XYZ file of C-alpha atoms in Angstrom:
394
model
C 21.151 -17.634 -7.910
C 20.410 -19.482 -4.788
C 17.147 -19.518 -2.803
C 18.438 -16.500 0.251
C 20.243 -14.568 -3.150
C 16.108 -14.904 -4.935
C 14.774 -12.871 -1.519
C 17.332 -10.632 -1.203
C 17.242 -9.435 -4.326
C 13.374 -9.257 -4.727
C 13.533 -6.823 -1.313
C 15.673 -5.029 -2.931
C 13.607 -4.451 -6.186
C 10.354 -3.931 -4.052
C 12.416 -1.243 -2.174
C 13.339 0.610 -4.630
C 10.003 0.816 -6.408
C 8.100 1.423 -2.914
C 9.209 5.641 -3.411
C 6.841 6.146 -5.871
C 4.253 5.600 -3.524
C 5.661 7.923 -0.786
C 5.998 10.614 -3.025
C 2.407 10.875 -4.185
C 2.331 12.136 -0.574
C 4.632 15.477 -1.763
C 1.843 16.096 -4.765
C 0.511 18.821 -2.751
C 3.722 20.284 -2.417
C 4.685 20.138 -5.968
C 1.436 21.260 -7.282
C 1.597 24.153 -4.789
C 4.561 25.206 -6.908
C 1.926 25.270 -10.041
C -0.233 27.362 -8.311
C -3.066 24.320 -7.878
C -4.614 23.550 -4.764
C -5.787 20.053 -2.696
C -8.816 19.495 -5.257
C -6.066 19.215 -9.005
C -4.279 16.416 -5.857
C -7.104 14.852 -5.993
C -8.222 14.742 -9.387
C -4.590 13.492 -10.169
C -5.478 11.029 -7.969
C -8.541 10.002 -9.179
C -6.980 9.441 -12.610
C -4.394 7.248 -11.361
C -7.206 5.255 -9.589
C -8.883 4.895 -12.835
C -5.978 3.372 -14.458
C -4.930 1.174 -11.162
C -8.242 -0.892 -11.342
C -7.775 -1.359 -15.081
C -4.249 -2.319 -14.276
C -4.956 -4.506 -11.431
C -8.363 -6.241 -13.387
C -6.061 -7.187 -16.148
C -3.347 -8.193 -14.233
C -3.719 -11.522 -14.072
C -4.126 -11.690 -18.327
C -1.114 -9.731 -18.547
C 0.663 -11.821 -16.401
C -0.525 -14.646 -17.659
C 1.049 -13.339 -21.286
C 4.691 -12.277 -19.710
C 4.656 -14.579 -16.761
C 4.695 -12.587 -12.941
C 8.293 -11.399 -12.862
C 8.494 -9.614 -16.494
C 5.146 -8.130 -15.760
C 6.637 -6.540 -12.649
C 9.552 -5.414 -14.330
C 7.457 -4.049 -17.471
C 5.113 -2.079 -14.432
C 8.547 -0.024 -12.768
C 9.537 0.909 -16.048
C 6.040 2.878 -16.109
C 6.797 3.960 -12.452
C 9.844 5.317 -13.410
C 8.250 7.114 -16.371
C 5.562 8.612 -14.448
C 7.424 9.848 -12.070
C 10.050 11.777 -14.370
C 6.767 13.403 -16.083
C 5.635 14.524 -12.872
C 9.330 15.782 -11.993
C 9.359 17.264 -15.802
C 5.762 19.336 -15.177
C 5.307 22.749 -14.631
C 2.211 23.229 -14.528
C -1.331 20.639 -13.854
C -1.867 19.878 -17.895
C -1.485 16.713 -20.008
C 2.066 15.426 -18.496
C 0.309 14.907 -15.062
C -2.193 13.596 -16.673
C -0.286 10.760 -18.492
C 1.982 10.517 -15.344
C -0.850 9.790 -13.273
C -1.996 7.174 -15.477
C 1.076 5.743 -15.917
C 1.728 5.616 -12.271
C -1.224 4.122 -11.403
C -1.157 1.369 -13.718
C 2.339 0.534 -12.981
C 2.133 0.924 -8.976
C -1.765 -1.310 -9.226
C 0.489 -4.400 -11.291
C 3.461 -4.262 -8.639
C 0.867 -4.073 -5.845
C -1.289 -6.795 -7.129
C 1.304 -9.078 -8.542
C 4.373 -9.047 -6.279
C 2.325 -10.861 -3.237
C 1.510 -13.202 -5.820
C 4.941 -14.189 -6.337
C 5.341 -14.321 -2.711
C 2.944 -17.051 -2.477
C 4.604 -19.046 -4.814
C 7.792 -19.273 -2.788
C 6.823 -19.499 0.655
C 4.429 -21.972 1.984
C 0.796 -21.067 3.370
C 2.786 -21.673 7.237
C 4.991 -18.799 6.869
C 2.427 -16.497 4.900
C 1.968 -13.495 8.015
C 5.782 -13.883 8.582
C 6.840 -13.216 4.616
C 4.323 -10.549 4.129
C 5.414 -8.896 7.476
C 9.426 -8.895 5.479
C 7.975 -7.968 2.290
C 6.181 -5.283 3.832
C 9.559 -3.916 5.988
C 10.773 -2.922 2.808
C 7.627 -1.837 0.999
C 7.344 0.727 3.862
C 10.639 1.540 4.351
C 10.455 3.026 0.726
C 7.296 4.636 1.857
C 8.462 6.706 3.759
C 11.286 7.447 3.846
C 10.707 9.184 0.233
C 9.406 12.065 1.555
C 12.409 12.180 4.016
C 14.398 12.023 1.347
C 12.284 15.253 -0.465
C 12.568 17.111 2.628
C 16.292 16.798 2.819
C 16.786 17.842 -0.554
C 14.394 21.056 -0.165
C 16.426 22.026 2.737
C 19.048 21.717 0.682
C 18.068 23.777 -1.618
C 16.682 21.651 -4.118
C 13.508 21.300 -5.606
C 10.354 18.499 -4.838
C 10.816 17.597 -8.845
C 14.460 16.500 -7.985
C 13.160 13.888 -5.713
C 10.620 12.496 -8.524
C 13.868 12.102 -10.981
C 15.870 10.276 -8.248
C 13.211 8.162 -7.064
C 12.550 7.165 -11.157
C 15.805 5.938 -11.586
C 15.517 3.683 -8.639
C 12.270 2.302 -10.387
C 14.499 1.491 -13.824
C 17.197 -0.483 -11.447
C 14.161 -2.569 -9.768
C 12.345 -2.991 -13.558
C 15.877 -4.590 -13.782
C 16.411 -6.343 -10.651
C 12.688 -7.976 -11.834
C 13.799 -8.920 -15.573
C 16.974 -10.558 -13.479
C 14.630 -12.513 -11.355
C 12.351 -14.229 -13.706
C 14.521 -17.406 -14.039
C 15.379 -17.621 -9.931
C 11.602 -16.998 -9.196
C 10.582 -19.938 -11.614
C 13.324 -22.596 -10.329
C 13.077 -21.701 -6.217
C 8.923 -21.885 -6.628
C 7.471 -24.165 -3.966
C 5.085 -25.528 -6.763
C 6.690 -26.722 -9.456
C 5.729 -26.468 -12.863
C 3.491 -23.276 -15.016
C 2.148 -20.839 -13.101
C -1.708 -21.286 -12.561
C -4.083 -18.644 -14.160
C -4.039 -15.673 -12.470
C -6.889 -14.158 -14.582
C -9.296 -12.276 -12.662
C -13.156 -12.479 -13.800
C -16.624 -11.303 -12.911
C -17.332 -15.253 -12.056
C -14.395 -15.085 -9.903
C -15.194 -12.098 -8.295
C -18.358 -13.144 -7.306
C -17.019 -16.213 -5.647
C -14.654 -14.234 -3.878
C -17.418 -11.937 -2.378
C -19.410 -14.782 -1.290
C -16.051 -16.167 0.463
C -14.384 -15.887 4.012
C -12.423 -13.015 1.877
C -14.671 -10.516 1.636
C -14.019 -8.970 5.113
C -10.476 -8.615 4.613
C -11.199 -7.141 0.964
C -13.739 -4.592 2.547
C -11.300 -3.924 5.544
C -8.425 -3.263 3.339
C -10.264 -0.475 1.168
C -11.576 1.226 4.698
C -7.425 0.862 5.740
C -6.137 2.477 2.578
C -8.520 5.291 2.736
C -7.372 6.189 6.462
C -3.769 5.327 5.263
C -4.217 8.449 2.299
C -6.251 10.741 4.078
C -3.860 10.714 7.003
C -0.654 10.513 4.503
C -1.555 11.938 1.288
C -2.285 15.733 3.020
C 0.272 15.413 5.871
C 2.530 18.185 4.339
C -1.103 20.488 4.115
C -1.966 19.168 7.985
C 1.953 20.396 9.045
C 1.963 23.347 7.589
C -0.953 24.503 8.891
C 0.267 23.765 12.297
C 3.705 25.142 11.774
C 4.838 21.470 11.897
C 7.875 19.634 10.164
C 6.183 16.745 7.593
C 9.583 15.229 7.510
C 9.324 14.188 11.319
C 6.008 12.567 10.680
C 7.127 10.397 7.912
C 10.258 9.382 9.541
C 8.984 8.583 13.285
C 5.880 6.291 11.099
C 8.185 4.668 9.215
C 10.971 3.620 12.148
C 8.253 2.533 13.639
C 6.491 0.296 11.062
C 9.516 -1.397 10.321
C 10.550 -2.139 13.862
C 6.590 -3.504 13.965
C 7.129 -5.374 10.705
C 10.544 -7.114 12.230
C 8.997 -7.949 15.096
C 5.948 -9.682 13.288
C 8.121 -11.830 11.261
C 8.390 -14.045 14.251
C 4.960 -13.761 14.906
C 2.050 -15.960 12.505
C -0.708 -14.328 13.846
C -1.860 -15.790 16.656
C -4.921 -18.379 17.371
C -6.979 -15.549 16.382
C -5.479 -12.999 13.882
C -8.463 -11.109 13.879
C -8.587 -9.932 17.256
C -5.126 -8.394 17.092
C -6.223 -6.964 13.564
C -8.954 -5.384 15.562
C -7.105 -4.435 18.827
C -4.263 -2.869 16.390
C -6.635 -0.848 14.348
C -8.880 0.661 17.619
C -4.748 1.610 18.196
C -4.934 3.141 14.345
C -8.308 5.221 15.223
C -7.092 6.449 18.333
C -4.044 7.622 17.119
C -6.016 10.054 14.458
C -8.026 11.376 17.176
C -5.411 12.368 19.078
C -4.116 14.567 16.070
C -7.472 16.230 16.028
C -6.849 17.755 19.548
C -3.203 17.719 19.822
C -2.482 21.142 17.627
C 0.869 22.448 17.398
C 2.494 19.968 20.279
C 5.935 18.574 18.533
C 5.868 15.793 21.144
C 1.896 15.281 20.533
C 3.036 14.768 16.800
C 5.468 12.374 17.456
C 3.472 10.326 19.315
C 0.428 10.421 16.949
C 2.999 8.791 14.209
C 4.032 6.088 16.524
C 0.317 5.035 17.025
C -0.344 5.519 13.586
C 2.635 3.054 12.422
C 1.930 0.341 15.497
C -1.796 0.362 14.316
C -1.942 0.624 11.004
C 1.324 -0.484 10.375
C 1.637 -4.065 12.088
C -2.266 -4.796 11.395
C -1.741 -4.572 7.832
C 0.553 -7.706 7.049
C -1.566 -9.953 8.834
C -4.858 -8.616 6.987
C -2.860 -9.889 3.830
C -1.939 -12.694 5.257
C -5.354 -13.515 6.322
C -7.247 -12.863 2.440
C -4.856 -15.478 1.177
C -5.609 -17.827 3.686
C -9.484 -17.063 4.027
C -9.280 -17.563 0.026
C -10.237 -20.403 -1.803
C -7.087 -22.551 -2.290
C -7.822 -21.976 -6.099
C -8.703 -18.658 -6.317
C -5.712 -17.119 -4.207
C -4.099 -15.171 -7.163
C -7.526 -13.772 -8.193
C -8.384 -12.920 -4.450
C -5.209 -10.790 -3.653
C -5.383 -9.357 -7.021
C -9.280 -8.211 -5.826
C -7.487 -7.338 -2.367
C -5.241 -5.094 -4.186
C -8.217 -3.421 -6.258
C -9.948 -2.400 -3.464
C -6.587 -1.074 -2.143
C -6.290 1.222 -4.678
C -9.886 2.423 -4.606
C -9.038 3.437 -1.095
C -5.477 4.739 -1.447
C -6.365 6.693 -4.887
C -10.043 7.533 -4.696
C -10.431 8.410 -0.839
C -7.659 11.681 -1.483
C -10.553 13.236 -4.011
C -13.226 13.400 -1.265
C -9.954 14.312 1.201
C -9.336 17.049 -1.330
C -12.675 18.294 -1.593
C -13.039 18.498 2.456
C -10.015 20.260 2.658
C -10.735 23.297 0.662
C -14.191 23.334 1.004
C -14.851 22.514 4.306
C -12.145 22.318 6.545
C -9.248 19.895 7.721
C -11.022 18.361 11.338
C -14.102 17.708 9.467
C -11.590 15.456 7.979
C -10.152 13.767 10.523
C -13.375 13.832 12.001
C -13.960 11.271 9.035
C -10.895 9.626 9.211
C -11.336 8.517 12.774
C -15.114 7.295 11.939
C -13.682 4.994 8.675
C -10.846 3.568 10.804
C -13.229 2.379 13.871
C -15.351 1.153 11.800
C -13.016 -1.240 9.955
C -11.530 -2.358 13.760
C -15.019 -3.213 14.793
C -15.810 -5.118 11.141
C -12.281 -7.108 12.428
C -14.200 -8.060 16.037
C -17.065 -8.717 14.446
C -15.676 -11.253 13.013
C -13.534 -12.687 16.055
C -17.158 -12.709 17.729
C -18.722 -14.746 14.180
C -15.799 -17.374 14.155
C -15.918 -17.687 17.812
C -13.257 -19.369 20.119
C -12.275 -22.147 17.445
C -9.283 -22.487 15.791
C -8.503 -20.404 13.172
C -9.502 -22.076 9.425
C -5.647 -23.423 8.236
C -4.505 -23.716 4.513
């Protein structure tokens, strides 16, 4: 398989997996069906984080076992399981249980591991430009999942039937991925075993006393405005008489269009300050939803900001805990980067949960908005610590 054949196909695989993800957003919908409200979302969510930071601790020995590729592979076929439980369940019991932990610790390996392989085929140079392509994909299958439930409720279909299509596209990628082990190892920039990808409490503490903690902090305060906005978005539209499907689809035209556009762009002389100036963009756009009530055009425009902020800052923040890693730790930093991911994307819908039923949905926002300016500001902050030299290079 040649070198463009190796990318191609990875997209691909990442594609196809990326739906999970996007339907954890229609959990409120198909619990709704069992009679369960935000709070069982939650809790199913809360599992699944549970099993994600075992998943993504571990990674590294379990890839270290099976090698990168096969891990991946091994993590969509528990995707694809969890997600045929979920479409299987009729009521919140033991098969969401075991579906959320099987999702979670299949989703936290793909997560952790697949910008690890990444690394190992593209050099440091071209790091903001790869993740922004890797990250096309990985969003197109975001969102346009819950398109794709939409359609087939208007259809007259059922939210389950989109968890059984989207876990057959999971068993073709755990395929694509067992197809890929031997390209991967032959097209890899450095050549020889794979270094240890292990991740330890040693390591751990070197990587919090390293340039990567801010982007490791900023990514967890991301992912929790990325699920509280996202997770409940079908609970936020229908409370506004408002169509979910438009949200998810204007976001993700949008983030992709971003994400094209950044792969011709490394970051800039000072990645942080776009980070930041993209993000104040992110925080903006939730406060406009606050105010802008049943307004279709409002709408629209609140899931443009959302995708240009969040969206096109989130590449580079990858980008920039590889390169603010130390040169031997990068595995074990992204794989950290990736935990704290998951404790935001995960954990942050039980407290969203919680608000929701027991307090109210602009209290939430309200939240939201707070978390998301705060994480800009931790990105100036650190423009205004590093100054007006150049950027550290790998």
């Amino acid at each position: 398989m040649s070198r463009i054949s190796t990318f191609c196909v990875y997209l691909l695989a990442v594609f196809l997996q990326a739906g999970a993800y996007g339907l954890t957003f229609m959990l409120p919908r198909l619990y709704s069906g069992f009679g369960a409200n935000e709070k069982a979302v939650g809790v199913s969510l809360f599992i699944a984080t549970v099993s994600t930071l075992l998943a993504v601790y571990y990674a590294g020995h379990l890839s270290d076992w099976f090698g990168r590729v096969a891990t991946l592979g091994m993590a969509c076929l528990s995707i694809g399981a969890a997600l045929g439980l979920f479409g299987l369940a009729v009521t919140v019991g033991s098969l969401t249980v075991i579906a959320s932990i099987l999702l979670g610790a299949g989703w936290g390996l793909t997560y952790a591991l697949a910008p690890v392989v990444l690394t190992r085929l593209v050099s440091a140079q071209e790091r903001v430009r790869y993740f922004a392509l890797h990250s096309v994909v990985l969003m197109a299958g975001f969102g346009l999942s819950p398109v794709m439930a939409a359609k087939i409720e208007k259809a007259g279909g059922s939210v389950s039937d989109a968890f059984f299509i989207t876990a057959i596209g999971c068993l073709v990628s755990a395929l694509l991925f067992f197809v890929l082990i031997r390209p991967v190892r032959s097209h890899a920039i450095n050549a020889g075993p794979e270094a240890s990808s292990r991740l330890s409490l040693n390591g751990v503490g070197t990587i919090l006393r390293s340039r990567a903690l801010v982007p490791v902090v900023m990514v967890f305060l991301g992912a929790s405005v990325f699920a509280g906005l996202n997770n409940f978005q079908t609970v936020f539209a229908d409370e506004r008489g408002l169509d979910y499907a438009d949200f998810f689809l204007v976001y993700t035209i949008t983030v992709v269009i971003c994400r094209i556009a950044l792969a011709q762009f490394k970051g800039g002389r000072h990645p942080y300050l776009t980070i930041a100036l993209l993000q104040y963009v992110m925080a903006g756009s939730v406060l406009l939803f606050i105010f802008s009530g049943t307004s279709q055009s409002a709408y629209v425009v609140v899931a443009i900001l959302f995708g240009i902020g969040y969206g096109a800052s989130y590449p580079i923040l990858v980008a920039m805990a590889a390169n603010d890693a130390n040169h031997d730790l990068v595995p074990q930093t992204l794989q950290l980067f990736a935990l704290t991911y998951f404790i935001g994307i995960f954990g942050f819908p039980l407290v969203a949960g919680w608000m929701i039923v027991d307090v109210g949905v602009t209290p939430l926002l309200g939240l939201i908005v707070v978390i998301a300016a705060f994480e800009a500001t931790m990105a100036l902050l650190r423009v205004q610590k590093d100054g007006l030299a150049a950027p550290k290079r790998t």
